Amino acid sequence: MANVLVTGGVGFIGSHVAEACLEAGDSVWVVDNLASGLVEDIPPGAVFREGDVADAAFMRRVVEEARPAVIHHLAAQSSVTHSLAEPLQDARTNVLGTLGVLEAARRLEPPPRVVYAATGGACYGDPEEEIVDENCPLAPASQYGMSKVAGERYLLFYGEHFGLPVASLRLANVYGPRQRATLDAGVISIFVEKLMRGEALTLYGHGRAGRDYVYVKDVVAAFLAAARGGVDGGAYNIGTGVVTEVETLLDILCRLMKKSPVSVERAPLRPGEVFRIGLDARAFEQKTGWRHCFSLEEGIAAFRESLDT
């Protein structure tokens, strides 16, 4: 049993990480400003502190109170389109927020392990190869990608210079229960809701854009594996290594849901979006033994089933 702090712990991925830590018997503290998370998603049994990770004084107080052995840092502004419209707010949350977490962590004795939710697709831009490993050059094509890369660089710097045990997980496109269709980062949840409501769909990239979709339970398992150690000071891809075109994704959803869209529009990619990318996660697998368990169809089926319960 350990004290664990989860920032963004009321959000989509963070709430699942917090629940998994609680199920493992940990004492869990959750920090969230409720900008996108819902009060009903505060994990039962967790100690909740409402506040902004970019508020350095607030983070110091929470870390000193919780005295965590592990900090899972998932609080973030996660929308590419929002980062283009509000780059200062994006940087405040993703850069200053990460720096606030790290500053609070390095003052604790013994220092906690910090596991950071980085971005897999947005940090590499449009690479020459479709499936990339961690040696691929970083070339973010949006303010969101740049702010997440900056947060990762701060994390790795604090690991090297202040002795914090840190790990950065570069996540592919995560999907699953609690991913809200009102946020533009979750194409699967958006498509599911529009199919259920009988609304028109838009396929950006003219249906040819490709993504690596990884189920949230597999991502949670990666965070727990990183918390156990063995990956200190590194950045690791977390994905399936499979690229699925958005048109193929829609076909899978229609078949599993037994529904058809009322209409489909094909449009160019929006500014800042990547055309095609998949993540090679073998480095993390070799270090920790983690492997993704859910195929895309299995994950979608589990997600769809959760909507009926």
XYZ file of C-alpha atoms in Angstrom, residues 24-269:
246
model
C -4.706 -2.100 -5.618
C -5.087 -0.927 -2.015
C -3.300 2.407 -2.364
C -4.288 5.563 -0.540
C -5.227 7.880 -3.393
C -5.330 11.657 -3.578
C -6.921 13.316 -6.587
C -6.263 16.854 -7.848
C -8.518 18.358 -10.508
C -9.878 21.808 -11.352
C -13.081 20.289 -12.806
C -12.612 22.261 -16.035
C -13.613 19.184 -18.036
C -14.090 16.452 -15.419
C -17.426 15.781 -13.762
C -18.015 15.705 -10.001
C -19.691 12.312 -10.315
C -16.429 10.901 -11.689
C -14.465 11.642 -8.502
C -13.325 8.113 -7.599
C -15.115 6.928 -4.419
C -12.589 6.485 -1.649
C -10.125 9.046 -2.978
C -9.213 12.252 -1.144
C -10.198 15.071 -3.492
C -8.553 18.476 -3.687
C -9.989 20.949 -6.189
C -7.406 23.251 -7.686
C -5.114 24.163 -10.559
C -1.806 22.356 -11.074
C -0.363 25.625 -12.427
C -0.889 27.148 -8.974
C 2.514 26.281 -7.522
C 1.585 27.122 -3.928
C -1.509 24.915 -4.135
C 0.517 22.002 -5.492
C 3.136 22.348 -2.760
C 0.424 22.208 -0.094
C -1.225 19.139 -1.613
C 2.037 17.246 -2.097
C 3.163 18.041 1.445
C -0.228 16.894 2.771
C -0.458 13.703 0.700
C 3.264 12.797 0.819
C 2.870 10.512 -2.207
C 5.279 7.782 -3.191
C 3.963 8.120 -6.761
C 2.503 11.043 -8.695
C 0.606 10.209 -11.880
C 0.502 13.542 -13.710
C -2.409 13.542 -16.166
C -3.822 17.057 -15.701
C -3.628 18.731 -19.106
C -5.252 20.791 -21.804
C -5.653 18.049 -24.412
C -7.306 19.683 -27.432
C -5.238 20.516 -30.509
C -7.867 22.955 -31.813
C -8.172 24.696 -28.441
C -4.395 25.085 -28.276
C -4.479 26.905 -31.628
C -7.154 29.284 -30.370
C -5.825 29.726 -26.817
C -2.084 28.997 -26.853
C -1.352 30.897 -23.635
C -3.921 28.891 -21.680
C -2.597 25.708 -23.249
C 0.961 26.535 -22.185
C -0.111 27.583 -18.706
C -1.756 24.232 -18.038
C 0.650 21.925 -19.849
C 3.974 23.647 -19.179
C 3.545 25.650 -15.978
C 1.255 22.958 -14.554
C 3.879 20.279 -15.118
C 6.580 22.534 -13.690
C 4.422 23.138 -10.598
C 4.057 19.401 -10.044
C 7.803 18.822 -10.458
C 8.771 21.674 -8.146
C 6.479 20.324 -5.429
C 7.769 16.775 -5.954
C 11.481 17.630 -5.739
C 11.004 19.251 -2.336
C 9.563 16.085 -0.826
C 11.826 13.627 0.971
C 11.994 10.912 -0.158
C 11.104 12.164 -3.650
C 8.064 10.564 -5.307
C 8.164 8.778 -8.635
C 6.486 10.985 -11.263
C 4.776 9.324 -14.249
C 3.837 11.858 -16.933
C 1.104 11.534 -19.549
C 2.843 12.734 -22.711
C 1.501 12.705 -26.268
C 2.487 10.109 -28.828
C 0.942 11.403 -32.020
C 1.233 15.150 -31.547
C 4.890 15.109 -30.468
C 6.194 13.441 -33.650
C 4.229 15.476 -36.203
C 3.929 13.760 -39.598
C 6.860 11.320 -39.647
C 8.297 9.671 -42.736
C 7.536 6.216 -41.343
C 3.986 5.298 -40.396
C 4.993 3.352 -37.256
C 7.555 5.191 -35.122
C 9.651 4.360 -32.093
C 11.096 6.769 -29.546
C 14.071 7.602 -31.790
C 11.805 9.417 -34.228
C 12.597 13.173 -34.198
C 10.159 15.336 -32.254
C 8.358 17.706 -34.631
C 5.083 18.895 -33.067
C 2.689 20.570 -35.490
C 0.529 22.386 -32.923
C 0.840 24.404 -29.740
C -0.616 21.410 -27.895
C 2.166 19.166 -29.161
C 4.797 21.777 -28.312
C 3.480 22.310 -24.789
C 3.399 18.582 -24.060
C 6.939 18.159 -25.398
C 8.051 21.069 -23.199
C 6.434 19.392 -20.189
C 8.239 16.155 -21.010
C 11.578 17.975 -21.332
C 11.077 19.553 -17.903
C 10.226 16.124 -16.487
C 13.358 14.485 -17.876
C 15.489 17.451 -16.780
C 14.220 17.122 -13.197
C 14.974 13.427 -13.315
C 18.539 14.003 -14.446
C 19.424 17.058 -12.347
C 17.369 16.618 -9.169
C 17.264 12.845 -8.892
C 13.513 12.515 -9.288
C 12.529 9.043 -10.512
C 10.494 9.947 -13.599
C 8.977 8.321 -16.663
C 7.144 9.852 -19.610
C 4.482 7.820 -21.402
C 3.809 8.990 -24.959
C 0.215 7.886 -25.404
C -1.474 6.960 -28.671
C -5.175 7.831 -29.178
C -6.824 6.620 -25.995
C -10.517 5.695 -25.946
C -12.986 4.071 -23.586
C -15.614 4.744 -20.908
C -15.936 8.348 -19.655
C -14.376 9.844 -22.756
C -16.758 12.693 -23.434
C -17.948 13.305 -26.978
C -17.989 17.056 -26.310
C -14.163 17.062 -26.340
C -12.626 17.006 -29.828
C -9.792 14.622 -28.900
C -11.952 11.485 -28.818
C -13.078 10.495 -32.302
C -14.459 7.120 -31.150
C -16.688 8.644 -28.464
C -17.774 11.346 -30.934
C -18.694 8.798 -33.598
C -20.497 6.555 -31.095
C -22.646 9.422 -29.843
C -23.456 10.679 -33.334
C -24.417 7.178 -34.490
C -26.672 6.728 -31.462
C -28.333 10.096 -32.088
C -28.625 9.659 -35.842
C -26.462 12.671 -36.615
C -24.195 13.429 -39.570
C -20.493 12.514 -39.362
C -17.383 14.250 -40.663
C -14.308 12.245 -41.666
C -11.296 14.528 -41.492
C -8.393 13.714 -43.751
C -11.042 12.619 -46.278
C -11.352 9.319 -44.384
C -7.692 8.396 -45.000
C -6.231 9.815 -41.793
C -4.861 7.010 -39.629
C -4.413 6.676 -35.875
C -3.203 4.153 -33.317
C -6.153 3.553 -30.976
C -5.375 2.129 -27.520
C -8.022 1.140 -24.968
C -7.992 2.991 -21.659
C -7.525 -0.161 -19.552
C -4.302 -0.907 -21.420
C -3.118 2.648 -20.754
C -3.938 2.330 -17.045
C -1.883 -0.877 -16.923
C 1.031 1.055 -18.453
C 0.845 3.740 -15.753
C 0.832 1.118 -13.013
C 3.767 -0.670 -14.653
C 5.741 2.588 -14.856
C 4.977 3.296 -11.192
C 6.637 0.020 -10.234
C 9.936 1.236 -11.714
C 12.408 0.012 -14.263
C 11.824 2.934 -16.630
C 13.307 5.853 -14.683
C 14.393 8.845 -16.722
C 12.995 7.697 -20.053
C 10.238 8.482 -22.551
C 8.232 5.536 -23.892
C 5.552 5.020 -26.525
C 2.291 3.453 -25.351
C 0.209 2.147 -28.234
C -0.714 -0.907 -30.271
C 1.506 -0.394 -33.317
C -1.580 -0.683 -35.561
C -2.760 2.238 -37.714
C -6.480 2.330 -38.505
C -7.921 4.716 -41.063
C -10.831 6.796 -39.819
C -13.104 5.370 -42.534
C -12.245 1.829 -41.420
C -12.918 2.874 -37.824
C -16.382 4.080 -38.823
C -17.076 0.784 -40.612
C -16.146 -1.165 -37.449
C -18.379 1.039 -35.298
C -21.329 0.697 -37.685
C -20.975 -3.089 -37.737
C -20.647 -3.483 -33.965
C -23.439 -1.002 -33.202
C -25.663 -2.166 -36.076
C -26.198 1.460 -37.065
C -25.451 3.576 -40.123
C -24.754 7.318 -40.243
C -27.433 9.519 -41.754
C -24.721 11.199 -43.842
C -20.940 11.313 -44.078
C -18.892 14.356 -45.082
C -15.225 14.068 -46.011
C -13.114 17.080 -45.169
C -9.421 18.076 -45.025
C -7.491 17.703 -41.801
